[in-house]
Amino acid sequence: MALTGLDIFKQLPKTNCGECGVPTCLAFAMKLAAGGASLDACPHVTEEAKAALSSASAPPMRGVTIGTGDNALKIGEELVLFRHEKTFFNPPGFALLIDDAMDEADAIAKVESLKGVSFERVGQVLKANLVAIKNASGDSAKFADFVKKVQAATDLPLVLISESPDAMGKALEVAGTSKPLIYAATESNVDQMLELAKQYQAPLAVRASSLDSLGDLTTKLDAAGVKDLVIDPGTRQLKDTHESLVYLRRAALKKKLRPYGYPTITMPAEETDDDMMEAVHAAVYVMKYGGIIVMRDLSPEKAYPLFVLRQNIYTDPQRPMQVEQGFYPINSPDENSPVLVTTNFSLTYFIVSSEVEGSKMPAWLGVVDVEGLSVLTAWAAGKFVPERIAAFVKKSGIEEKVNHRNVVIPGYVAQISGELEDELGDWKVVVGPREASDVPSFLKSYQPVTV
Amino acid sequence: MAFQAPTEQYSGKIREVVIGTTNSQVIAGGQNTLAFHTFEGTIPHRPLIAMEVYDIEPQEWADALKEVIGDVWGDPVAWAKKCQDEFGADLICLQLASADPNGLNRGADEVAETVKAVLSAISIPLIVYGCGNAEKDGEILKKVAEVAQGRNIVIGPAVEDNYKSVAAAALGFSQNVAGETPIDVNMAKQLNILMTNLGLPAEKILIDPAVGALGYGLEYAYSVIERDRLAALQQNDSMMQMPIIANLGKEVWKTKEAKISSEEMPEWGDPTRRGILWETITAVSLLVAGTDILIMRHPESVKLIKRTLNEFGLMN
């Protein structure tokens, strides 16, 4: 439960020394409660009070990091149920599942194929995040050996899947220093898994037969000092998993129930045998509260739409995605091809560029940095204006790429054409269509006049 | 510890909109909870799938589509029958692309002939969408409403610039209307108010939020639909309680991600599965957000959505 100012005040020294920058302890407590100050500002608070207050003021869902270095994956710390309420913060990690009963060469090849499953979109690299290795053989030594070989084949953090503390212990001897996710502590092995998680300071997944029991396990682990937990509701049907994930997110955020305030792990790989339905399950968990999504098949035609969905859903609704300013060649344009300009709002760029592509007509599409606004909004905000467009055209180097001097502007800003011509000097400004959907028919009848 | 399920009850309920006639009607809406939240509310009617049929032969469509509907796509009647008989469509959505003034520019009487022919060939309910030109759609949908009298179809999209004529046509011939507004909650509500003020009953209206495809503004549509639904259920806003229809097939299949060949983009994997998944994942996202009627194109995507509904326990 979030603390009130008075709750916090009780834990403070009540000396009103003012060293925190606020005249009284009560005022400082109020500021703390509102999130406007940090407890560190008080030099006299006791360690006991600090511990009590910091656990109470921790985020309702814990953030958990798996792995180390550049490829470490952070999940959790979500604050809302619906992305429009603020934003979703830490995108779920996609894990590729392999097991130690597979042919070793096949398994390694599968892991290595992930290097090709990487896509650049709106300046972000979309890729898989984890390799999940299951101890299907039941042989601890074989598991450890397999983990060692997989680890040599990938830079991605690992999820180690075994309920046997013996197998997990052996695998951790191999991979424990790179902070893999230990999957999983259950009702029957929690004491041993707890020790392993402590020994290796590694995050621990918890799976239980019911949400009641899940809460008991996380409470026990938390009390023992193992706090980096990832929870699996244990369900293996789309309907049940969706229900559990909704309940867990509400329990954490709305009810502030600490035992459920952890990111989740989901298992499309174990929920369906159909590769296409595996993608559907994964899509549901991207939207509804999956923290890690374990898939047995991440071939590019499945991974790409899922990664784009993740990017779409985790885009901050308050901060539109932007495309880098510059001229983009579409359909192999040459020195006679049309020159078009639009804004760098990613949606504007995607829609205009896809229409140009679909037209099969070659063109140079210029994207002007207007801080991610659409054409009309940018114009209204004084950002898609003649000076800015002209400066962009002049500095872009497009004058060396085409031997004509005609630039097509969106029909919605027809009114700037005269002023833009003045700014551009030798360029002629052509008013194009208002809507992107009319760009193909425009391009089919338009040919820039060569000087 | 005992886990107390944090369920929520909503004060509002989505209106039931009946499409079609007694023996072959479908009902959209009726639920008093969010999408797939059967654990805390009632969803009396599952989401519906309308399959697209165009009144002119498609040009440059993806190979993945040509393989499955290329044999019928030159003939809207055969195409509609195939969607009904082989692909299990719940409804047909006839898209009158031939009326486009920038294209064939067919007149109202001519496109209405196709509507009649399709109506006489199918028993499942029909949605008729115009070409997207507001003025032209106002003209042709009036005629469409007239020739479909007695079949209780959906006509659309009614937009800001033509809603008066579209709503009047629907009212005159007792049809339903899909009102389209550009991904905005308030504009959707405003259009619903305007149409009901003209006398169109609220239970004859669908909300079309002008969705984008995955990677092309899906997140805007997703959040607007979630907000529409919360306004309807949590705030009990009567003018937001219409079922939501998403015209996604055409948005998905014009993206390069759905249609480009593997020769051009080998790193994007198998093109057929990629196209099907691009449509399926777009559709799943819109369903999760709260869509009641999906307008879709590829029969394999339709199958996957039906399997999804089945796994959510909604196909009974």
Tab-separated table of C-alpha atoms in Angstrom, chain B residues 12-212:
chain	number	residue	atom	x	y	z
B	12	GLY	CA	-22.570	-0.052	-19.148
B	13	LYS	CA	-23.363	-2.570	-21.840
B	14	ILE	CA	-22.766	-2.657	-25.596
B	15	ARG	CA	-25.917	-2.435	-27.719
B	16	GLU	CA	-27.002	-5.426	-29.735
B	17	VAL	CA	-27.059	-4.652	-33.435
B	18	VAL	CA	-28.917	-7.183	-35.557
B	19	ILE	CA	-27.710	-7.614	-39.142
B	20	GLY	CA	-29.599	-9.698	-41.704
B	21	THR	CA	-33.040	-11.227	-41.539
B	22	THR	CA	-34.614	-13.762	-39.217
B	23	ASN	CA	-33.271	-17.034	-40.543
B	24	SER	CA	-29.750	-15.914	-41.200
B	25	GLN	CA	-29.155	-12.978	-38.920
B	26	VAL	CA	-26.109	-12.265	-36.813
B	27	ILE	CA	-25.930	-10.104	-33.704
B	28	ALA	CA	-22.981	-7.916	-32.804
B	29	GLY	CA	-22.456	-6.584	-29.288
B	30	GLY	CA	-24.495	-7.282	-26.168
B	31	GLN	CA	-21.539	-7.737	-23.828
B	32	ASN	CA	-21.146	-6.029	-20.460
B	33	THR	CA	-17.411	-6.505	-20.157
B	34	LEU	CA	-14.110	-5.990	-21.967
B	35	ALA	CA	-12.955	-8.240	-24.791
B	36	PHE	CA	-12.498	-11.876	-23.706
B	37	HIS	CA	-13.220	-10.973	-20.045
B	38	THR	CA	-15.717	-13.799	-19.664
B	39	PHE	CA	-14.360	-14.259	-16.136
B	40	GLU	CA	-16.174	-11.141	-14.947
B	41	GLY	CA	-19.020	-10.508	-17.343
B	42	THR	CA	-21.187	-11.877	-20.129
B	43	ILE	CA	-20.363	-11.998	-23.822
B	44	PRO	CA	-23.583	-13.279	-25.411
B	45	HIS	CA	-22.344	-12.943	-29.004
B	46	ARG	CA	-18.837	-13.682	-30.169
B	47	PRO	CA	-16.973	-11.237	-32.427
B	48	LEU	CA	-17.941	-11.654	-36.083
B	49	ILE	CA	-15.849	-11.994	-39.216
B	50	ALA	CA	-16.923	-10.350	-42.450
B	51	MET	CA	-14.949	-11.392	-45.512
B	52	GLU	CA	-14.166	-8.892	-48.217
B	53	VAL	CA	-15.427	-9.075	-51.783
B	54	TYR	CA	-14.566	-6.388	-54.350
B	55	ASP	CA	-16.807	-5.435	-57.237
B	56	ILE	CA	-13.854	-5.164	-59.610
B	57	GLU	CA	-10.998	-7.541	-60.199
B	58	PRO	CA	-8.124	-6.695	-57.818
B	59	GLN	CA	-4.856	-5.521	-59.327
B	60	GLU	CA	-1.428	-6.425	-57.987
B	61	TRP	CA	-2.637	-8.262	-54.926
B	62	ALA	CA	-0.244	-10.504	-53.018
B	63	ASP	CA	0.456	-13.990	-54.377
B	64	ALA	CA	-0.720	-15.368	-51.037
B	65	LEU	CA	-4.193	-14.069	-51.908
B	66	LYS	CA	-4.104	-15.017	-55.550
B	67	GLU	CA	-3.502	-18.651	-54.612
B	68	VAL	CA	-6.696	-18.863	-52.591
B	69	ILE	CA	-9.146	-16.434	-54.190
B	70	GLY	CA	-7.605	-15.717	-57.594
B	71	ASP	CA	-10.062	-18.138	-59.204
B	72	VAL	CA	-13.075	-16.086	-58.125
B	73	TRP	CA	-11.906	-12.533	-57.668
B	74	GLY	CA	-13.065	-11.466	-61.114
B	75	ASP	CA	-16.638	-12.349	-60.162
B	76	PRO	CA	-18.088	-10.842	-56.974
B	77	VAL	CA	-20.924	-13.378	-56.851
B	78	ALA	CA	-18.622	-16.401	-57.042
B	79	TRP	CA	-16.230	-14.740	-54.606
B	80	ALA	CA	-19.000	-14.064	-52.076
B	81	LYS	CA	-20.304	-17.630	-52.381
B	82	LYS	CA	-16.827	-19.025	-51.820
B	83	CYS	CA	-16.421	-16.915	-48.667
B	84	GLN	CA	-19.786	-18.145	-47.436
B	85	ASP	CA	-19.592	-21.814	-48.416
B	86	GLU	CA	-15.889	-22.642	-48.166
B	87	PHE	CA	-14.307	-20.092	-45.886
B	88	GLY	CA	-17.013	-19.867	-43.210
B	89	ALA	CA	-17.504	-16.103	-43.306
B	90	ASP	CA	-20.124	-14.794	-40.864
B	91	LEU	CA	-20.911	-11.917	-43.214
B	92	ILE	CA	-19.806	-10.636	-46.592
B	93	CYS	CA	-18.398	-7.132	-46.897
B	94	LEU	CA	-18.822	-5.954	-50.477
B	95	GLN	CA	-16.397	-3.109	-51.196
B	96	LEU	CA	-17.645	-0.963	-54.085
B	97	ALA	CA	-14.233	0.092	-55.353
B	98	SER	CA	-15.573	0.521	-58.889
B	99	ALA	CA	-17.441	3.670	-57.877
B	100	ASP	CA	-14.213	5.593	-57.200
B	101	PRO	CA	-14.247	8.819	-59.258
B	102	ASN	CA	-10.471	8.423	-59.701
B	103	GLY	CA	-11.025	4.928	-61.048
B	104	LEU	CA	-13.858	3.351	-63.040
B	105	ASN	CA	-16.326	5.894	-61.631
B	106	ARG	CA	-19.314	3.572	-61.983
B	107	GLY	CA	-22.684	5.085	-61.194
B	108	ALA	CA	-25.161	4.162	-58.477
B	109	ASP	CA	-27.394	2.031	-60.697
B	110	GLU	CA	-24.498	-0.017	-62.001
B	111	VAL	CA	-22.955	-0.774	-58.586
B	112	ALA	CA	-26.413	-1.539	-57.202
B	113	GLU	CA	-26.722	-4.335	-59.762
B	114	THR	CA	-23.701	-6.042	-58.206
B	115	VAL	CA	-25.225	-5.605	-54.754
B	116	LYS	CA	-28.429	-7.256	-55.947
B	117	ALA	CA	-26.570	-10.125	-57.575
B	118	VAL	CA	-24.499	-10.784	-54.441
B	119	LEU	CA	-27.555	-10.541	-52.196
B	120	SER	CA	-29.451	-13.093	-54.256
B	121	ALA	CA	-26.505	-15.510	-54.171
B	122	ILE	CA	-25.783	-15.502	-50.430
B	123	SER	CA	-27.814	-16.271	-47.345
B	124	ILE	CA	-25.429	-14.747	-44.783
B	125	PRO	CA	-25.810	-11.030	-43.977
B	126	LEU	CA	-24.180	-8.308	-46.034
B	127	ILE	CA	-22.144	-5.182	-45.365
B	128	VAL	CA	-21.683	-2.783	-48.268
B	129	TYR	CA	-18.835	-0.294	-48.121
B	130	GLY	CA	-18.481	2.506	-50.649
B	131	CYS	CA	-15.297	3.584	-52.394
B	132	GLY	CA	-14.158	6.050	-49.698
B	133	ASN	CA	-15.071	9.191	-51.627
B	134	ALA	CA	-17.579	10.874	-49.316
B	135	GLU	CA	-19.668	12.582	-51.951
B	136	LYS	CA	-19.835	9.601	-54.268
B	137	ASP	CA	-20.568	7.203	-51.408
B	138	GLY	CA	-23.482	9.413	-50.376
B	139	GLU	CA	-24.978	8.914	-53.831
B	140	ILE	CA	-24.371	5.202	-54.319
B	141	LEU	CA	-25.229	4.066	-50.788
B	142	LYS	CA	-28.692	5.571	-51.161
B	143	LYS	CA	-29.320	3.293	-54.122
B	144	VAL	CA	-27.684	0.358	-52.354
B	145	ALA	CA	-29.973	0.818	-49.350
B	146	GLU	CA	-32.947	0.841	-51.680
B	147	VAL	CA	-32.116	-2.338	-53.617
B	148	ALA	CA	-31.287	-4.164	-50.386
B	149	GLN	CA	-34.609	-3.305	-48.767
B	150	GLY	CA	-35.803	-6.105	-46.540
B	151	ARG	CA	-32.319	-7.599	-46.035
B	152	ASN	CA	-31.243	-5.413	-43.094
B	153	ILE	CA	-27.700	-4.868	-44.319
B	154	VAL	CA	-24.969	-2.490	-43.104
B	155	ILE	CA	-24.026	0.438	-45.329
B	156	GLY	CA	-20.982	2.602	-44.843
B	157	PRO	CA	-18.804	4.302	-44.204
B	158	ALA	CA	-20.857	7.327	-43.192
B	159	VAL	CA	-18.414	10.176	-42.601
B	160	GLU	CA	-18.621	13.801	-41.559
B	161	ASP	CA	-19.251	14.937	-45.145
B	162	ASN	CA	-21.985	12.476	-46.099
B	163	TYR	CA	-23.586	11.150	-42.927
B	164	LYS	CA	-26.851	12.968	-43.624
B	165	SER	CA	-27.498	11.194	-46.895
B	166	VAL	CA	-26.161	7.828	-45.689
B	167	ALA	CA	-28.166	7.920	-42.455
B	168	ALA	CA	-31.277	9.057	-44.328
B	169	ALA	CA	-30.914	6.174	-46.771
B	170	ALA	CA	-30.507	3.692	-43.925
B	171	LEU	CA	-33.489	5.137	-42.110
B	172	GLY	CA	-35.635	5.123	-45.243
B	173	PHE	CA	-34.939	1.508	-46.129
B	174	SER	CA	-34.356	0.158	-42.642
B	175	GLN	CA	-30.653	-0.655	-42.888
B	176	ASN	CA	-27.742	-0.269	-40.448
B	177	VAL	CA	-24.929	2.269	-40.775
B	178	ALA	CA	-21.194	2.060	-40.039
B	179	GLY	CA	-20.017	5.567	-39.126
B	180	GLU	CA	-16.345	6.212	-39.698
B	181	THR	CA	-14.251	8.796	-37.855
B	182	PRO	CA	-10.462	9.133	-37.903
B	183	ILE	CA	-9.170	7.306	-34.791
B	184	ASP	CA	-10.751	9.669	-32.277
B	185	VAL	CA	-13.136	8.961	-29.389
B	186	ASN	CA	-14.889	12.326	-29.377
B	187	MET	CA	-15.412	12.422	-33.120
B	188	ALA	CA	-16.914	8.923	-33.028
B	189	LYS	CA	-19.301	10.019	-30.320
B	190	GLN	CA	-20.176	13.204	-32.185
B	191	LEU	CA	-21.054	11.316	-35.356
B	192	ASN	CA	-23.252	8.926	-33.370
B	193	ILE	CA	-25.073	11.878	-31.830
B	194	LEU	CA	-25.553	13.532	-35.202
B	195	MET	CA	-26.942	10.377	-36.784
B	196	THR	CA	-29.289	9.604	-33.916
B	197	ASN	CA	-30.484	13.214	-34.051
B	198	LEU	CA	-31.554	12.513	-37.621
B	199	GLY	CA	-33.775	9.749	-36.275
B	200	LEU	CA	-31.529	6.773	-36.920
B	201	PRO	CA	-31.979	4.392	-33.975
B	202	ALA	CA	-28.824	3.913	-31.890
B	203	GLU	CA	-29.147	0.142	-32.327
B	204	LYS	CA	-28.674	0.572	-36.074
B	205	ILE	CA	-25.211	2.132	-35.756
B	206	LEU	CA	-21.701	0.656	-35.762
B	207	ILE	CA	-18.516	2.588	-34.917
B	208	ASP	CA	-15.767	2.340	-37.547
B	209	PRO	CA	-12.630	3.918	-36.012
B	210	ALA	CA	-10.627	3.912	-39.300
B	211	VAL	CA	-8.022	1.423	-38.136
B	212	GLY	CA	-4.466	1.153	-39.402
